[in-house]
Coordinates of C-alpha atoms and ligand atoms in Angstrom, one line a residue:
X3 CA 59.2 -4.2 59.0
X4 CA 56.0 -6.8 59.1
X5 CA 57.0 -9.9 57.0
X6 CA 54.3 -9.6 53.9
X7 CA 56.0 -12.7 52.4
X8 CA 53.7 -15.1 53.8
X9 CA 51.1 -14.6 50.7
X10 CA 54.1 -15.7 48.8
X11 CA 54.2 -19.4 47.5
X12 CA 57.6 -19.4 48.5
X13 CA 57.4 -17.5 51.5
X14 CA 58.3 -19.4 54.9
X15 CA 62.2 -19.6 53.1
X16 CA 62.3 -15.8 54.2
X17 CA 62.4 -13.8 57.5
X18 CA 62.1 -10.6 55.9
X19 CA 59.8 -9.2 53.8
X20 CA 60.1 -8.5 49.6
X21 CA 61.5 -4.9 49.5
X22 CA 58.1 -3.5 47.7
X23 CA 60.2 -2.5 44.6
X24 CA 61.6 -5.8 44.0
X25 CA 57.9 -6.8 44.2
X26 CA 57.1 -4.0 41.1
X27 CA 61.1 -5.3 39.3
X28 CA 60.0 -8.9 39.3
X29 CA 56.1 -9.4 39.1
X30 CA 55.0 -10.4 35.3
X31 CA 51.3 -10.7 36.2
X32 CA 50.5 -7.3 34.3
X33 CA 51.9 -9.3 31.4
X34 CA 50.8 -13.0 31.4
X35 CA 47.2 -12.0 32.7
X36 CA 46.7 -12.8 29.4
X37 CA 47.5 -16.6 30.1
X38 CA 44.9 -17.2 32.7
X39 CA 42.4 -19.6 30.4
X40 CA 45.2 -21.7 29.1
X41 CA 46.8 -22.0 32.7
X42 CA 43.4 -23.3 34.1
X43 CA 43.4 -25.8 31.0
X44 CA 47.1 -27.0 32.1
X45 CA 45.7 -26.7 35.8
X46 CA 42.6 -28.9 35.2
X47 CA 44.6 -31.7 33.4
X48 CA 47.1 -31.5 35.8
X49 CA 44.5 -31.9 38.4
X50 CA 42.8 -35.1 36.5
X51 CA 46.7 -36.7 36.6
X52 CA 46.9 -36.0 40.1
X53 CA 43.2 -37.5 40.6
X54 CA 44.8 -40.8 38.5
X55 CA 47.9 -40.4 40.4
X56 CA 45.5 -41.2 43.4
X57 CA 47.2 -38.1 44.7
X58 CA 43.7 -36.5 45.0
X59 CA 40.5 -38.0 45.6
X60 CA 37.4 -38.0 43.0
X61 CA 35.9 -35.0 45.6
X62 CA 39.2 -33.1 46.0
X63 CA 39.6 -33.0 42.6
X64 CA 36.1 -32.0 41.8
X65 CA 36.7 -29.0 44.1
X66 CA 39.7 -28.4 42.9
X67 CA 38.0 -28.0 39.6
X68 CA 34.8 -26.6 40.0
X69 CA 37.2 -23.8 41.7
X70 CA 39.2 -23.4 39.0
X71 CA 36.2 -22.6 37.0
X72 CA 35.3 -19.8 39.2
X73 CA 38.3 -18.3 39.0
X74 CA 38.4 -18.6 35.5
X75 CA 35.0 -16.8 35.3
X76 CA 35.8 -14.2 37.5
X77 CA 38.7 -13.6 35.4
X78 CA 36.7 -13.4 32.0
X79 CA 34.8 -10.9 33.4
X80 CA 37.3 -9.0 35.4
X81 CA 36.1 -8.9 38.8
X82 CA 39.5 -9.7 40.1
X83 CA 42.3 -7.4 42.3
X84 CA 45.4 -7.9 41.4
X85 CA 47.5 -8.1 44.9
X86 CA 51.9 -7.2 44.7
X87 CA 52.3 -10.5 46.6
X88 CA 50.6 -12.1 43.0
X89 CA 53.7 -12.5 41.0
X90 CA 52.3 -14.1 38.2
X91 CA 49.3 -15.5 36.2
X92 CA 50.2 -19.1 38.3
X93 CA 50.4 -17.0 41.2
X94 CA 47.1 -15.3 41.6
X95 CA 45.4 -18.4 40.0
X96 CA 46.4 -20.6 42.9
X97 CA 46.0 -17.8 45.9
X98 CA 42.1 -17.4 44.5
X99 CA 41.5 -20.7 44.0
X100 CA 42.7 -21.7 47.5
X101 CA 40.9 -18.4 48.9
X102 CA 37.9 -20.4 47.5
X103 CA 38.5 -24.1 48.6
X104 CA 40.9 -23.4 51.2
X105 CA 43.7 -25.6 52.1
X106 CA 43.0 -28.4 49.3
X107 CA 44.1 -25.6 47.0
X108 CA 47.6 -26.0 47.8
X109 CA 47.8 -29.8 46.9
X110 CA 47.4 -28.9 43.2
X111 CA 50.9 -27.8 42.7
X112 CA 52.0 -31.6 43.9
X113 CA 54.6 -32.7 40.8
X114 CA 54.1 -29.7 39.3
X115 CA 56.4 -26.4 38.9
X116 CA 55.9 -22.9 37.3
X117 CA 58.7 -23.6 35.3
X118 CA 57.0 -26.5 33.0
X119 CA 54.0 -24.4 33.8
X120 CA 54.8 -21.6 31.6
X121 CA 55.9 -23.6 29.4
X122 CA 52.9 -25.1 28.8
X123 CA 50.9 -21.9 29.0
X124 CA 53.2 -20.5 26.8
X125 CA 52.6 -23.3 24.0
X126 CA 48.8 -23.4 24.5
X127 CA 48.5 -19.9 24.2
X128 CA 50.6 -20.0 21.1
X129 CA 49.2 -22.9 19.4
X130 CA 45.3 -20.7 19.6
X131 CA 47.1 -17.2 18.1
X132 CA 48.8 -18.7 15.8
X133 CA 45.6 -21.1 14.5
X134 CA 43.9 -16.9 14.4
X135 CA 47.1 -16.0 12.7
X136 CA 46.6 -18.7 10.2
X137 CA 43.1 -17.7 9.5
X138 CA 43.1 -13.9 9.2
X139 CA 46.0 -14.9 6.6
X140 CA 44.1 -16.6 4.6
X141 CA 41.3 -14.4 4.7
X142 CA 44.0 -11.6 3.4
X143 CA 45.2 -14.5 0.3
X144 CA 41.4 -14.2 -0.4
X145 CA 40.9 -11.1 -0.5
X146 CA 43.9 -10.7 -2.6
X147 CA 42.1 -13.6 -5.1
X148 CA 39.2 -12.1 -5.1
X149 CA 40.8 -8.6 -6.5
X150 CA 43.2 -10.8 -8.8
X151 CA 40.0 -12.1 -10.6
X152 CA 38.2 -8.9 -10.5
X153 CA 41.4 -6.8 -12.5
X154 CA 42.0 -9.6 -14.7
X155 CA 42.3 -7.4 -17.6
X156 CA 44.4 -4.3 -16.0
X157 CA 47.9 -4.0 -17.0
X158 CA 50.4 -1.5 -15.3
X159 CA 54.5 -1.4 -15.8
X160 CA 56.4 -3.9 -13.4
X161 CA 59.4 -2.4 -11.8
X162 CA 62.8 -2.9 -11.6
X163 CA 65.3 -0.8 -9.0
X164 CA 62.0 1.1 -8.7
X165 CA 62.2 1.6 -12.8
X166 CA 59.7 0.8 -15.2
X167 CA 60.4 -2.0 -16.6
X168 CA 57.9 -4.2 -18.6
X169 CA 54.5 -4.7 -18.3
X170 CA 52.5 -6.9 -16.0
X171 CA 48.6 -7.6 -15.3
X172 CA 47.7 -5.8 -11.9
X173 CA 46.5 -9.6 -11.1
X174 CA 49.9 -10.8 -11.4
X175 CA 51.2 -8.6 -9.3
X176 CA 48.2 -9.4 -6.8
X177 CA 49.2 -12.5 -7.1
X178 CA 52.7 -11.8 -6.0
X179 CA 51.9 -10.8 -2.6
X180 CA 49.7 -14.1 -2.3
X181 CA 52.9 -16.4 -3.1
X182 CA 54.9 -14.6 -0.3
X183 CA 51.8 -14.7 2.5
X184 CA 51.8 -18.1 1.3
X185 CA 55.4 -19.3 2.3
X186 CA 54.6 -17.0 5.8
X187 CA 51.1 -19.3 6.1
X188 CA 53.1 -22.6 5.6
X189 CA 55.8 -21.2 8.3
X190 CA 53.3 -20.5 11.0
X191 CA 52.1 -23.9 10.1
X192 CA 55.6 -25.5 10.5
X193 CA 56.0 -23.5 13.6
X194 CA 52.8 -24.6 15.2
X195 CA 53.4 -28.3 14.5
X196 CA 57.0 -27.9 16.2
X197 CA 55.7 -26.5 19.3
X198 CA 53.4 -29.3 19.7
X199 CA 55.2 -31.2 22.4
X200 CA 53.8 -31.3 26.1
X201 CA 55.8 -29.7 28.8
X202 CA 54.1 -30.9 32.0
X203 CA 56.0 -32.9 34.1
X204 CA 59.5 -31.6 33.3
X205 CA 59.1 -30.1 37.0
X206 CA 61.6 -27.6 38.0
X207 CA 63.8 -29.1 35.8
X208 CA 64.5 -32.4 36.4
X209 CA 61.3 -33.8 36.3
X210 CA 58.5 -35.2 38.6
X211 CA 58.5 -37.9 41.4
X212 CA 55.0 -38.9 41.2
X213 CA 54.6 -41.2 38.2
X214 CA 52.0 -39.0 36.9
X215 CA 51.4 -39.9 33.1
X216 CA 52.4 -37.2 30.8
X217 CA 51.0 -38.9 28.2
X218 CA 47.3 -38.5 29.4
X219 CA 47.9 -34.9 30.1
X220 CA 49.1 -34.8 26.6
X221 CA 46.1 -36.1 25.4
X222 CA 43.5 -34.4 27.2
X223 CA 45.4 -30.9 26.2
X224 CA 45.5 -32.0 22.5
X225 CA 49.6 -32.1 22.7
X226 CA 50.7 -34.8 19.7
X227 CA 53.8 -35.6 21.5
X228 CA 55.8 -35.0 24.9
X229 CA 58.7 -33.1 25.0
X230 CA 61.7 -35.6 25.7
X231 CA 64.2 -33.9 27.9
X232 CA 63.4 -32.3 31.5
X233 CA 66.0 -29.7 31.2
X234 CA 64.9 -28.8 27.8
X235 CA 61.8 -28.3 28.3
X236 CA 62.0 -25.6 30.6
X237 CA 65.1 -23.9 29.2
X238 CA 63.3 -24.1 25.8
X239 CA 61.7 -20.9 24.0
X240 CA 62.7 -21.6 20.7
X241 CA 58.7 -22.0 19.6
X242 CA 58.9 -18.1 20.6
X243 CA 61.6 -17.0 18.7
X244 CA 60.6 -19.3 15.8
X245 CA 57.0 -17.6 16.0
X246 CA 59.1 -14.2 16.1
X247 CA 60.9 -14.7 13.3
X248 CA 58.2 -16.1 11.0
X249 CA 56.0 -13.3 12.3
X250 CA 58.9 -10.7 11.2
X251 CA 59.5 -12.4 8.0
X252 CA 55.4 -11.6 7.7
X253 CA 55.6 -7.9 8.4
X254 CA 58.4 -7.4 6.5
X255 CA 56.4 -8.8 3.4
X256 CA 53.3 -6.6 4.7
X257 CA 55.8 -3.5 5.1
X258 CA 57.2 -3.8 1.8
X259 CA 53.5 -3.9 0.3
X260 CA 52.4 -1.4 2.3
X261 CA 55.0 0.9 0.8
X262 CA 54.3 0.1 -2.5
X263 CA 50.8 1.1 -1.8
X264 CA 52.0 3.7 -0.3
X265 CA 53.9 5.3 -3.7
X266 CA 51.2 3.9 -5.8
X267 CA 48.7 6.2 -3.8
X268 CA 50.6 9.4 -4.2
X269 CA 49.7 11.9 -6.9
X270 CA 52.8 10.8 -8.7
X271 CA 51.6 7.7 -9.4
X272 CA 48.0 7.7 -8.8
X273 CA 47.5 3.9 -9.4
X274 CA 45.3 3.5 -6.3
X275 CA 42.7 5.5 -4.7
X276 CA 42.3 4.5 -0.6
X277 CA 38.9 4.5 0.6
X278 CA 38.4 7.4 2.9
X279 CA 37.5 4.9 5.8
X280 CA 41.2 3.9 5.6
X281 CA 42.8 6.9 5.4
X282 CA 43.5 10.4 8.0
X283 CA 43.3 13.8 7.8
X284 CA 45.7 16.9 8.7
X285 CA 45.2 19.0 11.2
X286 CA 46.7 22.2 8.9
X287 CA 46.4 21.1 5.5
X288 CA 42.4 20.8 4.4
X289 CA 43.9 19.0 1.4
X290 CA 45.6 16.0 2.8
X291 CA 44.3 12.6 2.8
X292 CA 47.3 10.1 4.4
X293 CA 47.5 6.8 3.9
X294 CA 48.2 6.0 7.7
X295 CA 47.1 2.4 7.9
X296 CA 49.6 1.5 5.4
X297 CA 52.6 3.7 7.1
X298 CA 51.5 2.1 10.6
X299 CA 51.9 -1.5 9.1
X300 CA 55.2 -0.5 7.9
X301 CA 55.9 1.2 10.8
X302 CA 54.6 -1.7 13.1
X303 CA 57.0 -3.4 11.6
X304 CA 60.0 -2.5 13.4
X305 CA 58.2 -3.4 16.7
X306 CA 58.3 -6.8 15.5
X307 CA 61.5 -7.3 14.6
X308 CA 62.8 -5.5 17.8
X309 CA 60.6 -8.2 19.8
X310 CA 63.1 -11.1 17.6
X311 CA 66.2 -9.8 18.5
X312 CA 64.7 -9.8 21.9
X313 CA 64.1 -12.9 22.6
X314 CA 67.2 -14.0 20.8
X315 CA 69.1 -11.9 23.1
X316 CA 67.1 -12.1 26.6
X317 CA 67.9 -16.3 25.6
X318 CA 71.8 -16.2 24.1
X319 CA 73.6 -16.2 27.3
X320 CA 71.5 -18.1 29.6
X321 CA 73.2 -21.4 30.9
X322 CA 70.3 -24.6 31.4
X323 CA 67.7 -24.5 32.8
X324 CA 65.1 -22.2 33.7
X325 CA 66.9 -18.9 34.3
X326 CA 63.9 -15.8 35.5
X327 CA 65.3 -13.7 32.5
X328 CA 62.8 -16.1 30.8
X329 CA 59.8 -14.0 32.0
X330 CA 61.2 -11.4 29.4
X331 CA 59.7 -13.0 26.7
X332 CA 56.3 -11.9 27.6
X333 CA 55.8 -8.9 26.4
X334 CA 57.8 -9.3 23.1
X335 CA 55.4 -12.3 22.1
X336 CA 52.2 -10.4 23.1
X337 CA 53.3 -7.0 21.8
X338 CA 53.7 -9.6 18.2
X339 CA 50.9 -11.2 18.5
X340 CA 48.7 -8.1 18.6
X341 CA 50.3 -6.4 15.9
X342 CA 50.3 -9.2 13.5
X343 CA 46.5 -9.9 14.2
X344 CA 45.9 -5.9 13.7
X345 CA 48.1 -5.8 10.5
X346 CA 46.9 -9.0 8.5
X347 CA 43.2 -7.6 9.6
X348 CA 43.7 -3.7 8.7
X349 CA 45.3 -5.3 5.2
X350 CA 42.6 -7.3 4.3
X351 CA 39.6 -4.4 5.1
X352 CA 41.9 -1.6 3.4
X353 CA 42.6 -4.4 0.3
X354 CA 38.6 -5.2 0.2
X355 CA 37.9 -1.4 -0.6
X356 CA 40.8 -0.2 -2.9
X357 CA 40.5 1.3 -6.1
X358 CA 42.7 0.7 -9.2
X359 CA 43.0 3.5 -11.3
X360 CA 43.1 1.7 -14.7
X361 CA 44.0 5.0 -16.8
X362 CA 46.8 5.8 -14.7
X363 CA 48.7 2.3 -14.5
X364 CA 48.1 1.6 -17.8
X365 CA 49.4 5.0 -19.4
X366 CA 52.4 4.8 -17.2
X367 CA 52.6 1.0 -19.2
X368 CA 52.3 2.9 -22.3
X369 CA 55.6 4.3 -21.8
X370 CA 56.7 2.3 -25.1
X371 CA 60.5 1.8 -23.8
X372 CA 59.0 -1.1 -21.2
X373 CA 58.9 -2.5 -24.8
X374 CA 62.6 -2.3 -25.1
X375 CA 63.4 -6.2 -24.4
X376 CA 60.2 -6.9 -26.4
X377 CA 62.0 -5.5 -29.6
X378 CA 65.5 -7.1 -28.7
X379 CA 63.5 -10.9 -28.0
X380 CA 62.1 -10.3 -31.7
X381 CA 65.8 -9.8 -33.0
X382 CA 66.9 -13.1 -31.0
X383 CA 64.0 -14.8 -32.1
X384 CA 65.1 -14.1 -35.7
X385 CA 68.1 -15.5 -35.3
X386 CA 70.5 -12.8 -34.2
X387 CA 72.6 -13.6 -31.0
X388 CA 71.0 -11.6 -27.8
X389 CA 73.7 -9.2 -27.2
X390 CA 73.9 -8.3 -30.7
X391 CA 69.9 -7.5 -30.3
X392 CA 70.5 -5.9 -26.7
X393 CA 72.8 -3.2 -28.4
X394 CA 71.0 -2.6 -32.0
X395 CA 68.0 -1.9 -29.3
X396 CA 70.1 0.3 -27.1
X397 CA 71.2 2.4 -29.5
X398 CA 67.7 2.4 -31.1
X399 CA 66.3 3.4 -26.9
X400 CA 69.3 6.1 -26.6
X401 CA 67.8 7.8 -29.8
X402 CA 63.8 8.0 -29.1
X403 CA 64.9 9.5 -26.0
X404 CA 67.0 11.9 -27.6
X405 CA 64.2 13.0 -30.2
X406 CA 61.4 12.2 -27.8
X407 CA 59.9 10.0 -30.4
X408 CA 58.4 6.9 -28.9
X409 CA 58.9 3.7 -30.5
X410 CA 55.3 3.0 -31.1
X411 CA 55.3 6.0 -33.5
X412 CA 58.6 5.2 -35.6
X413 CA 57.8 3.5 -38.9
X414 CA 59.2 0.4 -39.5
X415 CA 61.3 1.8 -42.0
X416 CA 63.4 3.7 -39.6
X417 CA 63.9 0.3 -37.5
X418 CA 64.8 -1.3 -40.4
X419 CA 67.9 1.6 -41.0
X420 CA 69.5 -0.3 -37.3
X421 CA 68.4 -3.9 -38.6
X422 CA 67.2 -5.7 -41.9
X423 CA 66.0 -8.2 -39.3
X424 CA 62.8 -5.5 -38.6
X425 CA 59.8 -6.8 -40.9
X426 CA 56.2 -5.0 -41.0
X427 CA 54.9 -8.1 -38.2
X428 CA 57.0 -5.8 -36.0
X429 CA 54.4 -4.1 -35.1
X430 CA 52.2 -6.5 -33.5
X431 CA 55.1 -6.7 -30.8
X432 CA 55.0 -3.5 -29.9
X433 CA 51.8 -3.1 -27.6
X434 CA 52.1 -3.6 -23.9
X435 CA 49.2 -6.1 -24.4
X436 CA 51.3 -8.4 -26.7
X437 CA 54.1 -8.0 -24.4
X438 CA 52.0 -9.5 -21.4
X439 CA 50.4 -12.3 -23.6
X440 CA 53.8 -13.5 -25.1
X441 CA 54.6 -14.5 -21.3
X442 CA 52.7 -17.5 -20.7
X443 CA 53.8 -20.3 -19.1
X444 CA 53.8 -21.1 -15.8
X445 CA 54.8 -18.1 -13.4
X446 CA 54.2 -15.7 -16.1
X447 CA 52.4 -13.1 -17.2
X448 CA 49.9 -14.1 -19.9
X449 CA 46.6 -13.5 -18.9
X450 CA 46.3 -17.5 -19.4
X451 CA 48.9 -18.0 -16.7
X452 CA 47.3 -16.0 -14.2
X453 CA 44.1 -17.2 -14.9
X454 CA 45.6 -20.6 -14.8
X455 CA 47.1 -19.4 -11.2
X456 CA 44.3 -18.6 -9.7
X457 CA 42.4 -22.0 -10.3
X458 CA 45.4 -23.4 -8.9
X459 CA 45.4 -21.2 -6.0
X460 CA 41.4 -21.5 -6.0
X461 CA 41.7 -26.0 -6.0
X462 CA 43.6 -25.8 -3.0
X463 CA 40.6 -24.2 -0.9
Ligands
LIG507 N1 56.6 -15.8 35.9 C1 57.7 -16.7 35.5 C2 57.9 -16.7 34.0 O1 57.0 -16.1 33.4 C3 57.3 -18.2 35.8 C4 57.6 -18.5 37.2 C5 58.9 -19.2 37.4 N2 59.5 -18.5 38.5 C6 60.5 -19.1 39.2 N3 60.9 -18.4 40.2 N4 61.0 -20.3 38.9 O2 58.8 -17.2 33.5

């Protein structure tokens, strides 16, 4: 067989040839395409440290990036063939450039290795998605605002174990999902100041031998610090599975709205009606009208959490330092990436044309047994110990159920039979409206408190 290894970079090592399949097994190209403007970034500072290492001259280095800048451009607009012999982004980057410029080419790799290559690729292309990430999220915390404001006055019954319970305004509750994408915003954030440490010049692993200064590189790629340990660096991907996680922490908070929207938009409850742009058809039953986009968040989900235990498990056994099970984490961190991006923008478009059914949430908050606690608070208030209030009420609950009678229609002189505590200003207790207003405070929800919430929310901006 022909030796085809000398397109390799590491090719003259070999006498044989790469068995074609082991090309296929171990090329990530078809993956980490995606990296080719941040590794011309890392290439072109590289190439300036090189040009201060007085490793290159002011020409070569001009060349070297004035190439780079070709490829790049050929690359944006997708001109390019892939070749088997390209094993990666680094790979096919360096062939084409030197294809261009010729021998020079190769003295770009001097003090350099793909191993604190990717790293750095890996972290630039991070740092950008996760800097979108932060901003479609807070376009999605708007849009949530925005609605918040908007249903001010719209009560429906808050849920426990999927029960009604009491009732809440819809803003609260609106609200609610902005405090969790809040804590996800500030993780991202955390995330993307961690990863902020510059790889270059860990080399393979134990460094590099040409005094080139990190610290410039650092600069000139916007890195706040360097990372401190050569072995580390390359062994690290901790900034992945720290972006996994906070990115499956996100989904699970978008997948456990989704489902609620998801109940809420059935015929059983009817509090929301999706806009038809957000919704699909059947192909059998004329009738249906799914709500897909939500199911396919929730659904989505799963793909993201797979990708964490991924990376958690492609890293777990791997002795220091760079080990090639490494290139595994490609596709888990795009495959999240894209997802997230789609979710938090599919969310806010779906959010931005949603209709709240006032009538429906707010008969289903008419129930008058969300008053229940209302009536046992008014006890306590009175003086009577809470339990003893909790069971006067219980048995009071246990009997409008058994004659159907809701509270709201007993008169006070039958509450009065259980307790001499009930007087006639009873009755101002008993609407779900006075339930919601005695809730103030902060955290609560008293149409003051929420109100009070979203100027809050509204300062930070
Ligand atoms: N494609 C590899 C990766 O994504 C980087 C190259 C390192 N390869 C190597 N043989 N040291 O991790």
């Amino acid at each position: 067989m022909a030796k085809t290894t000398e397109n390799k970079l590491w090719g003259e090592r070999f006498s044989e040839a790469t068995d074609p399949r082991v090309d296929q097994f171990t090329e990530s190209l078809s993956e980490d395409y995606r990296l080719f403007r941040h590794d011309i970034a890392g290439s072109i500072a590289h190439a300036n440290a090189l040009s201060r290492g007085g490793i290159l001259t002011a020409i070569e280095t001009k060349k070297i990036i004035c190439g780079l800048k070709e490829v790049e451009k050929e690359l944006e607009v997708g001109s390019v063939e892939f070749l088997t012999s390209d094993e990666d982004i680094h790979t096919y980057i360096e062939r084409r450039l030197t294809e261009k410029i010729g021998p020079l080419g190769g003295k770009l790799h001097t003090g350099r290795s793909r191993n604190d290559q990717v790293a750095l690729d890996l972290k630039l292309y991070l740092r950008e998605k996760i800097t979108e990430i932060l901003h479609q999220t807070v376009l999605l915390q708007k849009g949530l605002v925005v609605q918040a404001e908007k249903q001010i006055d719209i009560y429906l019954p808050g849920y426990t174990h999927l029960q009604r319970a009491q009732p809440v305004l819809l803003s609260h509750h609106l609200l609610a999902y902005y405090e969790m994408l809040e804590r996800d915003r500030t993780r991202f954030a955390d995330c993307q100041k961690r990863l902020n440490q510059m790889p270059l010049g860990a080399g393979a692993l134990a460094g590099n031998s040409f005094q080139l200064s990190r610290k410039v590189v650092a600069d000139e790629l916007r890195f706040k610090a360097l990372t401190a340990n050569s072995i580390d660096t390359v062994s690290d991907r901790d900034f992945i599975a720290e972006f996994l996680s906070a990115s499956s922490i996100l989904m699970v908070h978008l997948s456990r709205w989704a489902e609620e929207w998801i109940l809420w938009a059935s015929s059983e409850f009817g509090f929301i009606t999706l806009s038809d742009r957000f919704c699909t058809g059947s192909s059998i039953m004329p009738q249906k009208k799914n709500p897909d986009v939500l199911e396919l968040v929730r659904g989505k989900s799963g793909r993201v959490f797979g990708a964490l235990v991924n990376i958690l498990v492609i890293t777990k056994g791997l002795p220091f330092s760079y080990n090639r099970d490494l290139q595994e984490d490609k596709r888990p961190l795009f495959d999240t990436v894209e997802t997230v991006l789609e979710s938090l923008t599919l969310m806010t478009l779906l959010l931005s044309e949603v209709q709240f059914n006032r009538m429906k949430m707010e008969a289903a908050a008419s129930d008058s047994l969300l008053l229940a606690t209302d009536l046992a608070d008014y006890l306590a208030q009175k003086g009577l110990p809470f339990r003893e209030a909790h069971g006067i009420v219980g048995k009071i609950v246990q009997e409008a159920i058994a004659n159907q009678k809701p509270l709201h229609k007993w008169p006070i002189t039958e509450f009065q039979k259980r307790s001499r505590i009930f007087q006639n200003d009873l009755l101002n207790v008993l609407t779900p409206r006075a339930a919601i207003e005695k809730r103030g405070g902060v955290g609560g929800t008293a149409t003051a408190s929420v109100k009070a919430a979203i100027q809050r929310i509204k300062k930070q901006w």
